[in-house]
Short mmCIF file of C-alpha atoms in Angstrom, two decimals:
data_model
loop_
_atom_site.label_atom_id
_atom_site.label_comp_id
_atom_site.label_asym_id
_atom_site.label_seq_id
_atom_site.Cartn_x
_atom_site.Cartn_y
_atom_site.Cartn_z
CA UNK A 1 -34.03 -26.41 -21.47
CA UNK A 2 -31.83 -27.82 -23.60
CA UNK A 3 -31.54 -31.74 -23.89
CA UNK A 4 -27.83 -33.09 -22.90
CA UNK A 5 -27.88 -35.73 -25.42
CA UNK A 6 -28.97 -34.62 -28.20
CA UNK A 7 -25.69 -32.28 -28.41
CA UNK A 8 -23.51 -35.68 -28.54
CA UNK A 9 -25.03 -37.88 -30.73
CA UNK A 10 -27.14 -38.50 -33.33
CA UNK A 11 -31.34 -39.55 -33.58
CA UNK A 12 -31.83 -40.42 -37.36
CA UNK A 13 -32.29 -44.18 -37.37
CA UNK A 14 -34.05 -46.80 -35.38
CA UNK A 15 -32.14 -47.43 -32.28
CA UNK A 16 -34.99 -49.65 -30.59
CA UNK A 17 -37.46 -51.50 -32.15
CA UNK A 18 -39.34 -52.36 -29.22
CA UNK A 19 -39.16 -51.78 -25.95
CA UNK A 20 -36.61 -52.70 -23.41
CA UNK A 21 -38.21 -52.27 -20.18
CA UNK A 22 -40.83 -54.58 -18.29
CA UNK A 23 -44.51 -53.16 -19.06
CA UNK A 24 -45.92 -55.41 -16.55
CA UNK A 25 -43.52 -53.75 -13.40
CA UNK A 26 -44.28 -50.25 -15.10
CA UNK A 27 -48.06 -50.77 -14.65
CA UNK A 28 -47.72 -51.81 -11.17
CA UNK A 29 -45.55 -49.47 -10.25
CA UNK A 30 -47.67 -46.29 -12.05
CA UNK A 31 -51.04 -47.74 -10.66
CA UNK A 32 -52.50 -45.69 -13.79
CA UNK A 33 -56.66 -44.57 -13.30
CA UNK A 34 -58.89 -43.17 -15.79
CA UNK A 35 -58.98 -39.44 -15.09
CA UNK A 36 -54.66 -39.72 -15.44
CA UNK A 37 -52.30 -37.57 -17.75
CA UNK A 38 -49.37 -39.77 -18.56
CA UNK A 39 -46.01 -38.72 -20.13
CA UNK A 40 -44.19 -41.37 -21.77
CA UNK A 41 -40.82 -41.93 -23.38
CA UNK A 42 -41.37 -43.53 -26.67
CA UNK A 43 -38.51 -45.71 -27.31
CA UNK A 44 -39.92 -48.43 -29.38
CA UNK A 45 -43.70 -47.80 -28.78
CA UNK A 46 -44.69 -51.01 -26.42
CA UNK A 47 -44.90 -49.47 -23.04
CA UNK A 48 -46.59 -46.14 -24.35
CA UNK A 49 -49.55 -48.71 -25.78
CA UNK A 50 -49.35 -50.59 -22.72
CA UNK A 51 -50.68 -47.23 -20.63
CA UNK A 52 -53.37 -47.05 -22.75
CA UNK A 53 -54.66 -50.16 -21.70
CA UNK A 54 -55.33 -48.91 -18.51
CA UNK A 55 -57.59 -46.37 -20.20
CA UNK A 56 -56.35 -42.96 -18.72
CA UNK A 57 -57.21 -39.38 -20.01
CA UNK A 58 -54.72 -38.92 -21.98
CA UNK A 59 -51.02 -40.14 -22.77
CA UNK A 60 -48.60 -38.05 -24.27
CA UNK A 61 -45.39 -39.53 -26.30
CA UNK A 62 -41.91 -37.79 -26.57
CA UNK A 63 -38.67 -38.73 -28.19
CA UNK A 64 -35.78 -36.75 -30.09
CA UNK A 65 -35.73 -39.52 -32.27
CA UNK A 66 -38.05 -39.35 -35.34
CA UNK A 67 -37.41 -42.71 -36.36
CA UNK A 68 -38.71 -43.80 -32.93
CA UNK A 69 -41.59 -41.63 -33.51
CA UNK A 70 -42.27 -43.56 -36.43
CA UNK A 71 -42.03 -46.92 -34.92
CA UNK A 72 -44.87 -45.55 -32.49
CA UNK A 73 -46.85 -44.64 -35.27
CA UNK A 74 -46.64 -47.67 -37.35
CA UNK A 75 -48.03 -49.74 -34.39
CA UNK A 76 -50.66 -47.53 -33.61
CA UNK A 77 -51.66 -47.98 -37.40
CA UNK A 78 -51.11 -51.61 -36.96
CA UNK A 79 -53.67 -51.55 -33.84
CA UNK A 80 -56.28 -49.27 -36.17
CA UNK A 81 -56.28 -51.19 -39.26
CA UNK A 82 -55.32 -54.93 -38.47
CA UNK A 83 -56.37 -58.19 -36.45
CA UNK A 84 -54.22 -59.23 -33.69
CA UNK A 85 -52.73 -61.62 -35.57
CA UNK A 86 -51.88 -60.14 -38.53
CA UNK A 87 -50.33 -57.03 -36.23
CA UNK A 88 -48.14 -59.87 -34.78
CA UNK A 89 -47.18 -60.98 -38.60
CA UNK A 90 -46.57 -57.52 -39.52
CA UNK A 91 -44.00 -56.64 -36.83
CA UNK A 92 -42.40 -60.48 -37.24
CA UNK A 93 -43.09 -61.12 -33.31
CA UNK A 94 -42.98 -64.61 -33.66
CA UNK A 95 -39.54 -66.55 -34.89
CA UNK A 96 -40.90 -67.72 -38.55
CA UNK A 97 -37.96 -66.74 -40.58
CA UNK A 98 -37.99 -64.71 -43.32
CA UNK A 99 -39.61 -66.39 -46.36
CA UNK A 100 -40.62 -64.84 -49.21
CA UNK A 101 -44.06 -65.67 -48.52
CA UNK A 102 -43.92 -63.75 -45.09
CA UNK A 103 -42.28 -60.58 -46.66
CA UNK A 104 -44.81 -60.55 -49.56
CA UNK A 105 -47.52 -60.51 -46.85
CA UNK A 106 -45.68 -57.95 -44.49
CA UNK A 107 -45.87 -55.64 -47.44
CA UNK A 108 -49.34 -56.05 -48.19
CA UNK A 109 -50.31 -55.23 -44.15
CA UNK A 110 -47.65 -52.62 -44.45
CA UNK A 111 -50.09 -51.01 -46.95
CA UNK A 112 -52.99 -51.33 -45.16
CA UNK A 113 -51.45 -49.43 -42.02
CA UNK A 114 -50.14 -46.79 -44.46
CA UNK A 115 -52.44 -44.31 -44.79
CA UNK A 116 -52.56 -43.97 -40.89
CA UNK A 117 -49.36 -42.60 -41.13
CA UNK A 118 -48.30 -39.38 -40.92
CA UNK A 119 -46.35 -38.05 -44.23
CA UNK A 120 -42.98 -38.13 -42.05
CA UNK A 121 -43.38 -41.54 -40.88
CA UNK A 122 -44.82 -42.86 -43.86
CA UNK A 123 -41.63 -41.43 -46.14
CA UNK A 124 -39.55 -43.24 -43.40
CA UNK A 125 -40.88 -46.37 -43.78
CA UNK A 126 -41.45 -46.04 -47.30
CA UNK A 127 -37.44 -45.76 -47.44
CA UNK A 128 -37.13 -48.79 -44.73
CA UNK A 129 -38.76 -51.96 -47.25
CA UNK A 130 -36.75 -54.51 -45.84
CA UNK A 131 -37.36 -53.64 -42.02
CA UNK A 132 -41.02 -54.20 -43.27
CA UNK A 133 -40.45 -57.39 -44.98
CA UNK A 134 -38.56 -58.77 -41.76
CA UNK A 135 -40.49 -57.78 -39.72
CA UNK A 136 -40.17 -53.86 -37.47
CA UNK A 137 -39.41 -55.58 -34.19
CA UNK A 138 -36.48 -57.33 -36.16
CA UNK A 139 -34.89 -53.43 -37.65
CA UNK A 140 -33.72 -51.64 -34.52
CA UNK A 141 -29.70 -51.38 -33.95
CA UNK A 142 -30.24 -53.04 -30.81
CA UNK A 143 -32.00 -55.43 -32.36
CA UNK A 144 -29.78 -56.38 -34.94
CA UNK A 145 -26.91 -56.00 -32.08
CA UNK A 146 -29.12 -59.20 -30.55
CA UNK A 147 -29.43 -60.85 -33.71
CA UNK A 148 -25.38 -61.01 -33.77
CA UNK A 149 -25.41 -62.52 -30.42
CA UNK A 150 -27.69 -65.09 -31.16
CA UNK A 151 -26.30 -65.99 -34.47
CA UNK A 152 -22.78 -66.01 -33.66
CA UNK A 153 -21.64 -65.69 -30.03
CA UNK A 154 -24.63 -67.98 -28.37
CA UNK A 155 -24.04 -71.18 -30.91
CA UNK A 156 -19.89 -70.69 -29.81
CA UNK A 157 -21.04 -71.21 -26.02
CA UNK A 158 -23.34 -74.10 -26.18
CA UNK A 159 -25.49 -76.41 -28.73
CA UNK A 160 -29.09 -75.66 -28.50
CA UNK A 161 -29.19 -79.01 -26.59
CA UNK A 162 -27.69 -77.96 -23.98
CA UNK A 163 -29.87 -74.45 -23.38
CA UNK A 164 -33.15 -75.61 -24.71
CA UNK A 165 -34.25 -77.12 -21.28
CA UNK A 166 -34.44 -74.01 -19.62
CA UNK A 167 -37.18 -73.05 -21.73
CA UNK A 168 -39.61 -75.76 -20.73
CA UNK A 169 -40.30 -74.64 -17.04
CA UNK A 170 -37.51 -76.08 -14.78
CA UNK A 171 -37.50 -75.51 -10.92
CA UNK A 172 -35.48 -73.17 -9.33
CA UNK A 173 -33.29 -75.56 -7.63
CA UNK A 174 -33.70 -77.28 -11.20
CA UNK A 175 -31.80 -73.86 -13.25
CA UNK A 176 -29.47 -73.39 -10.68
CA UNK A 177 -28.01 -76.93 -11.43
CA UNK A 178 -28.06 -76.23 -14.78
CA UNK A 179 -26.43 -72.86 -14.73
CA UNK A 180 -23.61 -74.27 -12.88
CA UNK A 181 -23.15 -77.33 -13.93
CA UNK A 182 -24.06 -77.26 -17.94
CA UNK A 183 -23.94 -73.43 -18.79
CA UNK A 184 -21.21 -71.38 -16.31
CA UNK A 185 -17.42 -71.88 -18.07
CA UNK A 186 -14.43 -69.80 -18.75
CA UNK A 187 -16.04 -69.98 -22.95
CA UNK A 188 -19.32 -68.12 -21.61
CA UNK A 189 -17.65 -65.13 -19.19
CA UNK A 190 -14.94 -64.72 -22.07
CA UNK A 191 -17.52 -64.31 -24.94
CA UNK A 192 -20.05 -62.80 -22.79
CA UNK A 193 -17.57 -59.89 -21.49
CA UNK A 194 -16.27 -59.69 -24.55
CA UNK A 195 -19.46 -59.01 -26.64
CA UNK A 196 -21.50 -57.12 -23.95
CA UNK A 197 -18.42 -54.74 -23.22
CA UNK A 198 -18.82 -51.13 -22.94
CA UNK A 199 -17.28 -50.42 -25.97
CA UNK A 200 -18.71 -53.02 -28.24
CA UNK A 201 -22.08 -52.43 -27.09
CA UNK A 202 -21.66 -49.01 -27.52
CA UNK A 203 -20.63 -49.24 -30.86
CA UNK A 204 -22.96 -52.05 -32.43
CA UNK A 205 -26.06 -51.75 -30.01
CA UNK A 206 -26.56 -48.30 -28.97
CA UNK A 207 -24.31 -45.63 -28.93
CA UNK A 208 -21.35 -44.80 -26.99
CA UNK A 209 -22.90 -41.65 -25.59
CA UNK A 210 -25.66 -43.94 -24.12
CA UNK A 211 -23.08 -45.48 -21.91
CA UNK A 212 -21.17 -42.02 -20.55
CA UNK A 213 -21.63 -42.12 -17.41
CA UNK A 214 -21.26 -44.98 -14.44
CA UNK A 215 -18.26 -46.53 -13.29
CA UNK A 216 -19.21 -50.26 -12.84
CA UNK A 217 -17.91 -52.95 -15.52
CA UNK A 218 -21.10 -53.16 -18.23
CA UNK A 219 -19.92 -56.65 -19.07
CA UNK A 220 -19.80 -57.56 -14.89
CA UNK A 221 -22.91 -56.05 -14.55
CA UNK A 222 -24.57 -57.92 -17.78
CA UNK A 223 -23.19 -61.05 -16.71
CA UNK A 224 -24.55 -61.05 -13.33
CA UNK A 225 -28.20 -59.89 -14.18
CA UNK A 226 -28.32 -62.71 -16.49
CA UNK A 227 -27.41 -65.46 -14.31
CA UNK A 228 -30.12 -63.76 -12.51
CA UNK A 229 -32.46 -64.15 -15.48
CA UNK A 230 -31.58 -67.42 -15.67
CA UNK A 231 -32.09 -68.81 -12.34
CA UNK A 232 -33.98 -66.70 -10.17
CA UNK A 233 -36.64 -65.84 -12.66
CA UNK A 234 -38.32 -68.24 -14.88
CA UNK A 235 -36.92 -68.31 -18.41
CA UNK A 236 -39.99 -70.08 -19.98
CA UNK A 237 -42.21 -67.07 -19.13
CA UNK A 238 -39.45 -64.21 -20.01
CA UNK A 239 -40.50 -62.85 -23.17
CA UNK A 240 -37.41 -60.67 -23.85
CA UNK A 241 -35.40 -63.73 -22.78
CA UNK A 242 -37.16 -65.63 -25.45
CA UNK A 243 -36.51 -62.73 -28.40
CA UNK A 244 -32.29 -62.88 -27.30
CA UNK A 245 -32.21 -66.61 -27.51
CA UNK A 246 -34.93 -67.45 -30.28
CA UNK A 247 -35.35 -64.65 -32.30
CA UNK A 248 -39.15 -64.05 -31.42
CA UNK A 249 -41.77 -63.93 -29.06
CA UNK A 250 -42.65 -67.69 -29.29
CA UNK A 251 -44.64 -68.93 -26.46
CA UNK A 252 -45.23 -65.75 -24.66
CA UNK A 253 -45.55 -62.14 -25.36
CA UNK A 254 -44.65 -58.95 -23.94
CA UNK A 255 -47.30 -57.13 -22.53
CA UNK A 256 -48.64 -54.61 -25.74
CA UNK A 257 -48.67 -57.63 -27.72
CA UNK A 258 -50.62 -60.09 -25.68
CA UNK A 259 -53.79 -60.60 -27.43
CA UNK A 260 -56.02 -59.80 -24.08
CA UNK A 261 -54.65 -56.44 -24.24
CA UNK A 262 -55.13 -55.71 -27.53
CA UNK A 263 -58.93 -54.47 -27.89
CA UNK A 264 -58.20 -52.45 -24.54
CA UNK A 265 -55.24 -51.00 -26.50
CA UNK A 266 -56.83 -50.08 -29.98
CA UNK A 267 -60.08 -48.76 -28.22
CA UNK A 268 -58.05 -45.75 -26.44
CA UNK A 269 -56.05 -44.84 -29.00
CA UNK A 270 -57.31 -41.73 -29.82
CA UNK A 271 -56.33 -40.76 -26.07
CA UNK A 272 -53.13 -40.58 -27.46
CA UNK A 273 -50.43 -37.98 -29.13
CA UNK A 274 -46.91 -38.00 -29.94
CA UNK A 275 -44.36 -35.40 -30.30
CA UNK A 276 -40.63 -35.23 -31.91
CA UNK A 277 -39.04 -33.59 -28.75
CA UNK A 278 -37.08 -34.01 -25.97
CA UNK A 279 -38.43 -34.45 -22.54
CA UNK A 280 -36.57 -31.28 -21.33
CA UNK A 281 -38.61 -28.90 -24.33
CA UNK A 282 -41.52 -30.78 -23.99
CA UNK A 283 -42.05 -29.71 -20.34
CA UNK A 284 -40.79 -25.96 -21.35
CA UNK A 285 -44.24 -25.36 -23.32
CA UNK A 286 -46.57 -27.88 -21.11
CA UNK A 287 -48.92 -26.44 -18.93
CA UNK A 288 -51.23 -29.12 -18.13
CA UNK A 289 -50.50 -31.17 -14.66
CA UNK A 290 -49.33 -34.91 -15.36
CA UNK A 291 -50.03 -37.77 -13.17
CA UNK A 292 -47.88 -40.66 -14.40
CA UNK A 293 -44.20 -40.39 -15.53
CA UNK A 294 -42.43 -43.58 -17.73
CA UNK A 295 -39.72 -42.03 -18.08
CA UNK A 296 -37.34 -45.13 -19.35
CA UNK A 297 -33.64 -44.74 -18.54
CA UNK A 298 -33.46 -41.11 -19.96
CA UNK A 299 -31.58 -39.86 -16.87
CA UNK A 300 -28.77 -41.96 -17.46
CA UNK A 301 -28.04 -39.86 -20.45
CA UNK A 302 -27.83 -37.06 -18.20
CA UNK A 303 -25.30 -35.54 -15.74
CA UNK A 304 -25.60 -35.91 -12.29
CA UNK A 305 -25.92 -31.61 -12.39
CA UNK A 306 -28.41 -31.77 -15.20
CA UNK A 307 -30.44 -35.00 -13.78
CA UNK A 308 -31.03 -32.81 -10.86
CA UNK A 309 -32.21 -29.42 -12.46
CA UNK A 310 -35.06 -31.96 -14.65
CA UNK A 311 -35.91 -33.51 -11.75
CA UNK A 312 -36.79 -30.07 -10.39
CA UNK A 313 -39.02 -28.95 -13.69
CA UNK A 314 -40.51 -32.74 -13.17
CA UNK A 315 -41.94 -31.65 -10.04
CA UNK A 316 -42.97 -28.12 -11.57
CA UNK A 317 -45.29 -29.83 -14.00
CA UNK A 318 -46.36 -33.06 -12.06
CA UNK A 319 -49.63 -33.08 -10.30
CA UNK A 320 -50.52 -33.90 -6.71
CA UNK A 321 -49.47 -37.10 -6.07
CA UNK A 322 -47.79 -38.19 -8.91
CA UNK A 323 -45.64 -41.05 -9.99
CA UNK A 324 -42.57 -41.26 -11.87
CA UNK A 325 -41.16 -44.64 -12.61
CA UNK A 326 -37.10 -44.79 -14.37
CA UNK A 327 -34.57 -47.56 -14.74
CA UNK A 328 -30.77 -47.14 -14.01
CA UNK A 329 -28.45 -49.33 -16.34
CA UNK A 330 -25.08 -48.18 -14.77
CA UNK A 331 -25.22 -44.67 -13.88
CA UNK A 332 -26.89 -43.93 -10.37
CA UNK A 333 -29.99 -41.49 -11.26
CA UNK A 334 -31.68 -41.75 -7.84
CA UNK A 335 -34.27 -38.77 -5.82
CA UNK A 336 -31.64 -37.25 -3.11
CA UNK A 337 -33.05 -39.08 0.19
CA UNK A 338 -34.12 -35.79 1.94
CA UNK A 339 -35.49 -34.40 -0.76
CA UNK A 340 -38.90 -32.12 0.03
CA UNK A 341 -40.03 -32.94 -3.84
CA UNK A 342 -40.09 -36.81 -4.47
CA UNK A 343 -40.67 -39.53 -2.11
CA UNK A 344 -38.84 -42.83 -3.29
CA UNK A 345 -41.16 -45.96 -2.93
CA UNK A 346 -38.22 -48.36 -2.09
CA UNK A 347 -40.12 -51.04 -1.03
CA UNK A 348 -42.35 -51.21 -4.13
CA UNK A 349 -39.77 -50.83 -6.76
CA UNK A 350 -37.76 -52.98 -4.98
CA UNK A 351 -40.15 -55.65 -5.24
CA UNK A 352 -40.92 -55.00 -8.41
CA UNK A 353 -37.11 -54.97 -9.78
CA UNK A 354 -36.50 -58.43 -8.40
CA UNK A 355 -39.40 -59.40 -10.43
CA UNK A 356 -38.30 -57.55 -13.72
CA UNK A 357 -37.84 -59.92 -16.87
CA UNK A 358 -35.61 -57.34 -18.68
CA UNK A 359 -32.70 -57.79 -16.52
CA UNK A 360 -30.12 -55.44 -17.94
CA UNK A 361 -30.89 -52.93 -15.12
CA UNK A 362 -29.56 -52.52 -11.69
CA UNK A 363 -32.33 -50.52 -10.23
CA UNK A 364 -35.55 -49.89 -10.80
CA UNK A 365 -37.10 -46.55 -9.40
CA UNK A 366 -40.75 -45.05 -8.17
CA UNK A 367 -41.26 -42.07 -6.80
CA UNK A 368 -44.05 -40.00 -5.48
CA UNK A 369 -44.70 -36.24 -5.28
CA UNK A 370 -44.70 -34.87 -1.75
CA UNK A 371 -46.36 -32.35 -0.44
CA UNK A 372 -50.27 -32.29 -2.13
CA UNK A 373 -53.00 -34.44 -1.38
CA UNK A 374 -55.00 -35.73 -4.73
#
């Protein structure tokens, strides 16, 4: 079955240098066990690596983009060849600036990892020395878009003295008062709507085809979700918000980069494989049942009819009691309530979405295969 999105856009550059889906809620939703085989959209690689921390029998990463697979490969090599601190340095995880000494050190760390890369991944990263020098987490198109917001838009809204208190651990009431009395205003709303419009995000941050489906205003959706992240959730504990505003994971890290998860991931790297292919094409060649699916937000790039066709294919390849997790940002891609194949775990998904630190999405979907035991 051909992939719908690959007919409309290019996949020859790095769109996402890191995963912008919350691995903590993903892992709780999927409840990965040692006997499981997992299928994961590679994207920036982090959530695929997070699955390894649970010790599954096998993790299979797929992605249409050779650049995304190269990103995953370099992170795997960093886990193999470097200490935890060195890995964070190579990736550029801390907001330390791009000093000459850091650039030189990252080049040396890359050389230690380079031998572990496949020839295509080695060729990709050898041709991107600037990305290595600045830290590869900064090198995706989406991360560069967020850097534009951080450097040029945020200073026009408020000075650091206004937004810094939100990262110091305010109570929910204090956060609501801060947002209403110090942050909210016409300038914030106007600049936010302009910068995070469908046109601007589509051309500068991702790809217009990635925002093809869905009638809701992207800017209004993101504005509401950003307020939720700044008030209902605690920004002091949100690594993704730290990155957007500060340019690094200063005091908190996403799941795959936390020190306590470094060894569990490293010990299971041999259980990981990756394929440069679409989800549909991989499934057409796969003959092993899959227990757990991390599907990112790939269904948003599909028409409703193609989505339903892929759901049927996934059911065919799913093991008994298989679970699948994915996100909706604008498009409504959910399993039909009367489906005879998938049961939507609404209470679990709703509870986890309320905790989702990556606040871009309107819905988190968790489903389980119906009709089999095991």
